[in-house]
Amino acid sequence: MASSSQLSISFDNLTTLIDTIIQQDHKLIYLAGASASGKSYIGEELVKQLTESGKKVLLISSDSYYSNESQMKYLLYGTFDHPKLINYDILQQDIMTYFQTGKFQLPVYSFSEKRTTHHITINEAYDIIIIEGLYTINSLPTSFSVHDNDITAYNVLVRAPIEEIIFRRLIRDQARVKEPLNMLINIMSNVFPMWKIFGATQEEYAHCLITNNYTILEKEGRHSQWEKVKKDSLPEGEPYTTYYTTDYIYNDSDEGNGKIIISELYRDPHGLLDHVILQKRSSDPREEQDNYESISMSLYTPGISTEIHTLLQLAGLNYEGSYTKIIYQYSKPNDDKMIIYKEKFGQLYQLISPNKK
């Protein structure tokens, strides 16, 4: 467990962490954090700043160690976020091998082929190795002995507000051409529950906590296609404060190419994700003008909808006046897709509420 001298810093000021790593001569860093917390970006920043300080750094993602049986294990566990899908034993052995011999074989995992396609020989001398991943602090040994020398990992945890993580995941997964409704269901029913069970406890073992609470708009050079738009008027009685807009390319195998437009995103004064409207624009050349379908994803308080309340509890969203319902609404009320989406969501209800009649 980390001592009471736990370092706490902001994501945009890593100087104190860099100084600590150099002054204490840490050779191994475990960098953990929830999905979309920003750990990969911070890992890259650490490499950059440590390199500028004269250190040679190797950054390894635990994703490289996905099991070749990950598809089978996915069927068993129902999610790719379960730690059993990562070969932490092999990762641990590779770390030890490097510190003992100065070289090891780094696997290259293909997510499209769902297997390790080849290995890269790592045989250069590095001053520091950073292992980045969801569960690195909990899943790898705190220390081990090499040539009668103890190597102790320095644990760094990146944390971010849940509402920001939801937003980032929605944006990132849309960029990867994923279905908005399925994305939200996956985030709520798989991503957050797995983190709550296997990842959240890492905070008490972290030597350094990095709070990464920026919005996508605030990070220059990251998602630069986003722009902040001032909304002239908001509906009466709705205390929304922020509005975002952007376009994303969206590929629909049934309808050809199109675009997903996140046309509105409001956040209430407490910083909670409150309302998202997504529009899908058809690019059918036979149409004289673009056709729009709207999907409204709304979270309201303070009433109670058992199914959604359960879903959000599983995701760890236990705010006061809990969110109570999510609405998916199409501008074409008779569209078949509306029925398909409702059926998919209904199946999720049955999954999380097996006793529901």
Coordinates of C-alpha atoms in Angstrom, one line a residue:
M1 CA 0.0 0.0 0.0
A2 CA 1.2 3.5 -0.9
S3 CA 2.4 5.7 2.0
S4 CA 0.8 8.8 3.3
S5 CA 3.3 10.8 1.1
Q6 CA 1.2 9.9 -2.0
L7 CA 1.9 12.4 -4.7
S8 CA -1.1 14.1 -6.2
I9 CA -0.7 16.2 -9.4
S10 CA -2.6 17.5 -12.4
F11 CA -2.2 16.0 -15.8
D12 CA -0.9 19.3 -17.3
N13 CA 2.0 19.6 -14.8
L14 CA 4.1 16.4 -14.7
T15 CA 7.2 18.2 -13.6
T16 CA 7.0 17.0 -10.0
L17 CA 6.5 13.4 -11.1
I18 CA 9.4 13.6 -13.6
D19 CA 11.7 15.0 -10.8
T20 CA 10.6 12.3 -8.4
I21 CA 11.3 9.5 -10.9
I22 CA 14.8 10.9 -11.7
Q23 CA 15.8 11.8 -8.2
Q24 CA 14.7 8.5 -6.8
D25 CA 16.2 6.6 -9.8
H26 CA 13.1 4.6 -10.6
K27 CA 13.7 2.1 -13.3
L28 CA 10.2 0.6 -13.6
I29 CA 6.9 2.5 -13.7
Y30 CA 3.4 1.0 -13.6
L31 CA 0.9 3.4 -15.2
A32 CA -2.7 2.4 -14.7
G33 CA -6.1 4.0 -15.2
A34 CA -9.6 3.4 -16.4
S35 CA -10.4 3.3 -20.1
A36 CA -10.3 6.8 -21.6
S37 CA -8.7 8.2 -18.4
G38 CA -5.8 9.5 -20.5
K39 CA -3.1 7.1 -19.4
S40 CA -1.8 6.4 -22.9
Y41 CA -1.4 10.2 -23.5
I42 CA 0.3 10.7 -20.2
G43 CA 2.5 7.7 -20.9
E44 CA 3.6 9.4 -24.1
E45 CA 4.2 12.7 -22.2
L46 CA 6.3 10.9 -19.6
V47 CA 8.5 9.4 -22.3
K48 CA 8.8 12.8 -24.0
Q49 CA 9.7 14.7 -20.8
L50 CA 12.0 12.0 -19.4
T51 CA 13.8 11.8 -22.8
E52 CA 14.3 15.6 -22.7
S53 CA 15.8 15.1 -19.2
G54 CA 18.4 12.7 -20.7
K55 CA 16.7 9.4 -19.9
K56 CA 16.1 6.6 -22.4
V57 CA 12.6 5.2 -21.9
L58 CA 10.6 2.2 -23.2
L59 CA 6.8 2.4 -23.1
I60 CA 5.0 -0.9 -23.2
S61 CA 1.2 -1.3 -23.4
S62 CA -0.3 -4.3 -21.6
D63 CA -2.6 -4.6 -24.7
S64 CA 0.4 -6.1 -26.4
Y65 CA -0.1 -9.1 -24.2
Y66 CA -3.7 -9.9 -25.1
S67 CA -4.2 -13.7 -25.1
N68 CA -4.5 -15.5 -28.4
E69 CA -7.6 -17.1 -26.7
S70 CA -9.1 -13.7 -26.0
Q71 CA -12.1 -14.3 -28.3
M72 CA -12.9 -17.5 -26.4
K73 CA -12.3 -15.8 -23.1
Y74 CA -14.5 -12.9 -24.2
L75 CA -17.4 -15.4 -24.7
L76 CA -16.7 -16.7 -21.2
Y77 CA -16.4 -13.3 -19.4
G78 CA -18.6 -11.3 -21.7
T79 CA -16.2 -8.4 -22.0
F80 CA -12.7 -7.5 -23.4
D81 CA -12.1 -5.5 -20.2
H82 CA -11.6 -8.5 -18.0
P83 CA -8.0 -8.9 -16.7
K84 CA -8.0 -12.6 -17.5
L85 CA -7.7 -11.7 -21.2
I86 CA -4.2 -10.3 -20.7
N87 CA -1.2 -12.6 -20.2
Y88 CA 0.2 -10.8 -17.2
D89 CA 2.3 -13.8 -16.3
I90 CA 4.2 -13.5 -19.7
L91 CA 4.5 -9.8 -19.3
Q92 CA 6.0 -10.2 -15.8
Q93 CA 8.4 -12.8 -17.1
D94 CA 9.5 -10.5 -20.0
I95 CA 10.1 -7.7 -17.6
M96 CA 12.3 -9.9 -15.4
T97 CA 14.1 -11.3 -18.5
Y98 CA 14.9 -7.8 -19.7
F99 CA 16.4 -6.7 -16.3
Q100 CA 18.4 -9.9 -16.1
T101 CA 19.7 -10.1 -19.7
G102 CA 19.0 -6.7 -21.3
K103 CA 16.7 -8.1 -24.0
F104 CA 13.3 -9.8 -24.5
Q105 CA 10.7 -10.5 -27.2
L106 CA 7.9 -8.0 -27.3
P107 CA 4.7 -9.4 -28.7
V108 CA 2.7 -7.5 -31.4
Y109 CA -1.0 -8.2 -31.0
S110 CA -3.4 -7.6 -33.9
F111 CA -6.9 -6.6 -32.7
S112 CA -8.3 -7.2 -36.2
E113 CA -6.9 -10.8 -36.4
K114 CA -7.3 -11.3 -32.6
R115 CA -3.9 -12.9 -32.2
T116 CA -0.2 -12.2 -31.7
T117 CA 1.1 -11.8 -35.2
H118 CA 4.9 -11.5 -34.5
H119 CA 7.4 -10.4 -31.9
I120 CA 9.9 -7.5 -31.8
T121 CA 13.3 -8.0 -30.3
I122 CA 14.0 -5.4 -27.6
N123 CA 17.8 -5.4 -26.9
E124 CA 18.7 -1.7 -26.3
A125 CA 19.6 -0.4 -22.9
Y126 CA 16.8 1.6 -21.3
D127 CA 17.0 3.7 -18.2
I128 CA 13.3 3.4 -17.4
I129 CA 10.5 1.0 -18.5
I130 CA 6.9 2.2 -18.3
I131 CA 4.2 -0.4 -18.4
E132 CA 0.8 1.1 -19.3
G133 CA -2.5 -0.6 -18.9
L134 CA -5.8 -0.9 -17.1
Y135 CA -4.7 -3.1 -14.3
T136 CA -0.9 -3.0 -14.2
I137 CA -0.7 -2.0 -10.5
N138 CA -2.9 -4.8 -9.3
S139 CA -1.7 -7.4 -11.8
L140 CA 2.1 -7.2 -11.7
P141 CA 4.5 -7.7 -8.8
T142 CA 5.4 -4.7 -6.7
S143 CA 9.1 -5.7 -6.7
F144 CA 11.5 -8.5 -7.7
S145 CA 15.1 -9.3 -7.3
V146 CA 17.6 -9.2 -10.2
H147 CA 21.3 -10.0 -9.7
D148 CA 20.9 -9.4 -5.9
N149 CA 19.3 -6.0 -6.6
D150 CA 15.7 -5.2 -5.7
I151 CA 13.7 -3.5 -8.4
T152 CA 10.6 -1.8 -7.0
A153 CA 7.9 -0.5 -9.3
Y154 CA 6.7 3.1 -8.9
N155 CA 2.9 3.1 -9.2
V156 CA 1.1 5.9 -11.1
L157 CA -2.7 6.0 -11.4
V158 CA -4.5 8.3 -13.8
R159 CA -8.0 9.2 -12.7
A160 CA -10.7 11.3 -14.4
P161 CA -14.4 12.2 -13.7
I162 CA -16.8 9.5 -14.9
E163 CA -18.8 11.9 -17.1
E164 CA -15.6 12.9 -18.9
I165 CA -14.7 9.3 -19.5
I166 CA -18.1 8.6 -20.9
F167 CA -17.8 11.5 -23.3
R168 CA -14.2 10.5 -24.4
R169 CA -15.3 6.9 -25.0
L170 CA -18.2 8.0 -27.1
I171 CA -15.9 10.2 -29.2
R172 CA -13.1 7.7 -29.5
D173 CA -15.4 4.8 -30.4
Q174 CA -17.2 6.9 -33.0
A175 CA -13.9 7.6 -34.5
R176 CA -13.4 3.9 -34.7
V177 CA -16.7 3.6 -36.6
K178 CA -18.8 2.0 -33.8
E179 CA -22.5 2.2 -33.2
P180 CA -23.5 4.9 -30.7
L181 CA -26.1 2.9 -28.9
N182 CA -23.9 -0.2 -28.6
M183 CA -21.1 2.0 -27.4
L184 CA -23.1 3.5 -24.5
I185 CA -24.5 0.0 -23.5
N186 CA -20.9 -1.4 -23.6
I187 CA -19.6 1.5 -21.5
M188 CA -22.3 1.1 -18.9
S189 CA -22.6 -2.7 -18.7
N190 CA -19.0 -3.7 -19.3
V191 CA -16.3 -1.0 -19.1
F192 CA -17.3 0.6 -15.8
P193 CA -18.3 -2.5 -13.9
M194 CA -14.9 -4.2 -14.8
W195 CA -13.0 -1.1 -13.7
K196 CA -15.0 -0.9 -10.4
I197 CA -14.3 -4.6 -9.7
F198 CA -10.7 -5.0 -10.8
G199 CA -9.2 -1.5 -11.2
A200 CA -10.6 1.1 -8.8
T201 CA -8.7 -0.4 -5.8
Q202 CA -5.4 0.4 -7.4
E203 CA -5.7 4.0 -6.2
E204 CA -4.7 3.0 -2.6
Y205 CA -1.5 1.4 -3.9
A206 CA -0.5 4.3 -6.1
H207 CA 2.5 6.4 -5.2
C208 CA 1.3 9.1 -7.5
L209 CA -2.3 10.1 -8.5
I210 CA -2.7 12.1 -11.7
T211 CA -6.0 13.9 -12.0
N212 CA -6.9 14.2 -15.7
N213 CA -10.1 16.3 -15.8
Y214 CA -9.6 18.1 -19.1
T215 CA -12.4 18.2 -21.7
I216 CA -11.6 17.2 -25.2
L217 CA -11.8 20.9 -26.1
E218 CA -9.2 22.0 -23.6
K219 CA -6.3 19.8 -24.9
E220 CA -4.6 21.6 -27.7
G221 CA -3.7 19.3 -30.6
R222 CA -5.9 16.4 -29.4
H223 CA -9.2 16.1 -31.3
S224 CA -8.5 19.4 -32.8
Q225 CA -11.5 19.0 -35.0
W226 CA -13.7 19.9 -32.0
E227 CA -14.8 23.4 -31.5
K228 CA -16.7 25.1 -28.7
V229 CA -19.9 26.7 -29.8
K230 CA -21.8 29.4 -27.9
K231 CA -25.5 28.5 -27.7
D232 CA -27.6 31.6 -27.8
S233 CA -30.6 30.3 -26.0
L234 CA -31.3 27.2 -23.9
P235 CA -34.7 25.8 -23.0
E236 CA -36.2 27.4 -20.0
G237 CA -35.7 25.5 -16.8
E238 CA -32.8 23.4 -18.2
P239 CA -29.5 24.6 -16.5
Y240 CA -27.2 23.4 -19.3
T241 CA -23.9 25.2 -19.5
T242 CA -21.8 23.7 -22.3
Y243 CA -22.4 22.9 -26.0
Y244 CA -20.1 20.9 -28.3
T245 CA -20.3 20.1 -32.0
T246 CA -18.3 18.1 -34.5
D247 CA -18.5 15.6 -37.4
Y248 CA -17.3 12.1 -37.5
I249 CA -17.2 9.7 -40.4
Y250 CA -19.5 6.8 -39.9
N251 CA -19.7 3.6 -42.0
D252 CA -23.0 1.8 -42.0
S253 CA -22.8 -1.5 -44.0
D254 CA -26.6 -1.3 -44.6
E255 CA -26.7 2.2 -45.9
G256 CA -23.3 3.1 -47.2
N257 CA -21.1 5.9 -45.9
G258 CA -22.5 8.7 -43.8
K259 CA -21.6 10.9 -40.9
I260 CA -22.3 10.9 -37.2
I261 CA -22.8 14.4 -36.0
I262 CA -22.7 15.0 -32.3
S263 CA -24.9 18.0 -32.6
E264 CA -25.5 18.8 -28.9
L265 CA -23.9 17.9 -25.6
Y266 CA -25.1 19.7 -22.5
R267 CA -23.6 19.4 -19.0
D268 CA -25.3 20.5 -15.9
P269 CA -23.7 22.8 -13.2
H270 CA -22.5 19.7 -11.3
G271 CA -20.5 18.5 -14.3
L272 CA -22.6 15.4 -14.9
L273 CA -23.3 14.2 -18.5
D274 CA -26.9 15.1 -18.9
H275 CA -28.0 15.1 -22.5
V276 CA -26.6 14.0 -25.8
I277 CA -28.2 14.2 -29.2
L278 CA -26.5 12.3 -32.1
Q279 CA -27.6 12.8 -35.7
K280 CA -26.8 10.4 -38.5
R281 CA -26.7 12.0 -41.9
S282 CA -27.3 9.8 -45.0
S283 CA -25.0 10.3 -47.9
D284 CA -27.1 8.5 -50.5
P285 CA -26.4 10.2 -53.8
R286 CA -29.9 9.5 -54.9
E287 CA -31.3 11.9 -52.3
E288 CA -31.6 15.5 -53.2
Q289 CA -30.8 16.5 -49.7
D290 CA -29.4 14.9 -46.6
N291 CA -31.7 12.8 -44.4
Y292 CA -31.2 13.1 -40.7
E293 CA -32.1 10.6 -38.0
S294 CA -31.7 11.7 -34.4
I295 CA -30.9 9.5 -31.4
S296 CA -31.6 11.2 -28.1
M297 CA -29.7 9.8 -25.1
S298 CA -30.9 11.6 -22.0
L299 CA -30.3 11.0 -18.3
Y300 CA -32.8 12.6 -16.0
T301 CA -33.4 13.0 -12.2
P302 CA -34.9 12.4 -9.7
G303 CA -37.5 9.8 -10.6
I304 CA -36.6 6.1 -10.6
S305 CA -36.5 3.7 -13.5
T306 CA -35.4 0.3 -12.1
E307 CA -33.7 -1.0 -15.2
I308 CA -31.6 2.1 -15.9
H309 CA -30.9 2.7 -12.3
T310 CA -29.5 -0.9 -12.1
L311 CA -27.5 -0.4 -15.2
L312 CA -25.9 2.8 -13.9
Q313 CA -25.3 1.3 -10.5
L314 CA -23.4 -1.5 -12.3
A315 CA -21.4 1.2 -14.0
G316 CA -20.6 2.8 -10.6
L317 CA -22.7 5.9 -11.3
N318 CA -24.1 6.4 -7.8
Y319 CA -24.6 10.2 -7.8
E320 CA -27.2 11.9 -5.6
G321 CA -30.6 11.9 -7.4
S322 CA -29.5 9.0 -9.5
Y323 CA -29.9 9.1 -13.3
T324 CA -33.2 7.4 -14.1
K325 CA -33.9 6.9 -17.7
I326 CA -32.2 6.8 -21.1
I327 CA -34.3 7.6 -24.1
Y328 CA -33.3 6.6 -27.7
Q329 CA -35.6 8.4 -30.1
Y330 CA -35.6 8.6 -33.9
S331 CA -36.9 11.5 -35.9
K332 CA -38.6 8.8 -38.1
P333 CA -41.0 7.1 -35.6
N334 CA -41.9 4.2 -38.0
D335 CA -38.3 3.4 -38.8
D336 CA -37.4 -0.3 -38.3
K337 CA -34.2 0.6 -36.7
M338 CA -36.0 2.1 -33.8
I339 CA -37.6 -1.3 -33.1
I340 CA -34.2 -3.1 -33.4
Y341 CA -32.6 -0.7 -31.0
K342 CA -35.3 -1.1 -28.5
E343 CA -35.1 -4.8 -28.7
K344 CA -31.3 -4.7 -28.2
F345 CA -31.7 -2.5 -25.1
G346 CA -34.5 -4.8 -23.8
Q347 CA -32.2 -7.7 -24.0
L348 CA -29.7 -5.8 -21.9
Y349 CA -32.4 -5.2 -19.3
Q350 CA -32.9 -8.9 -19.1
L351 CA -29.2 -9.5 -18.7
I352 CA -28.8 -7.1 -15.8
S353 CA -32.2 -7.8 -14.2
P354 CA -32.7 -11.6 -14.5
N355 CA -35.5 -11.6 -12.0
K356 CA -37.5 -8.9 -13.7
K357 CA -40.9 -10.3 -14.9

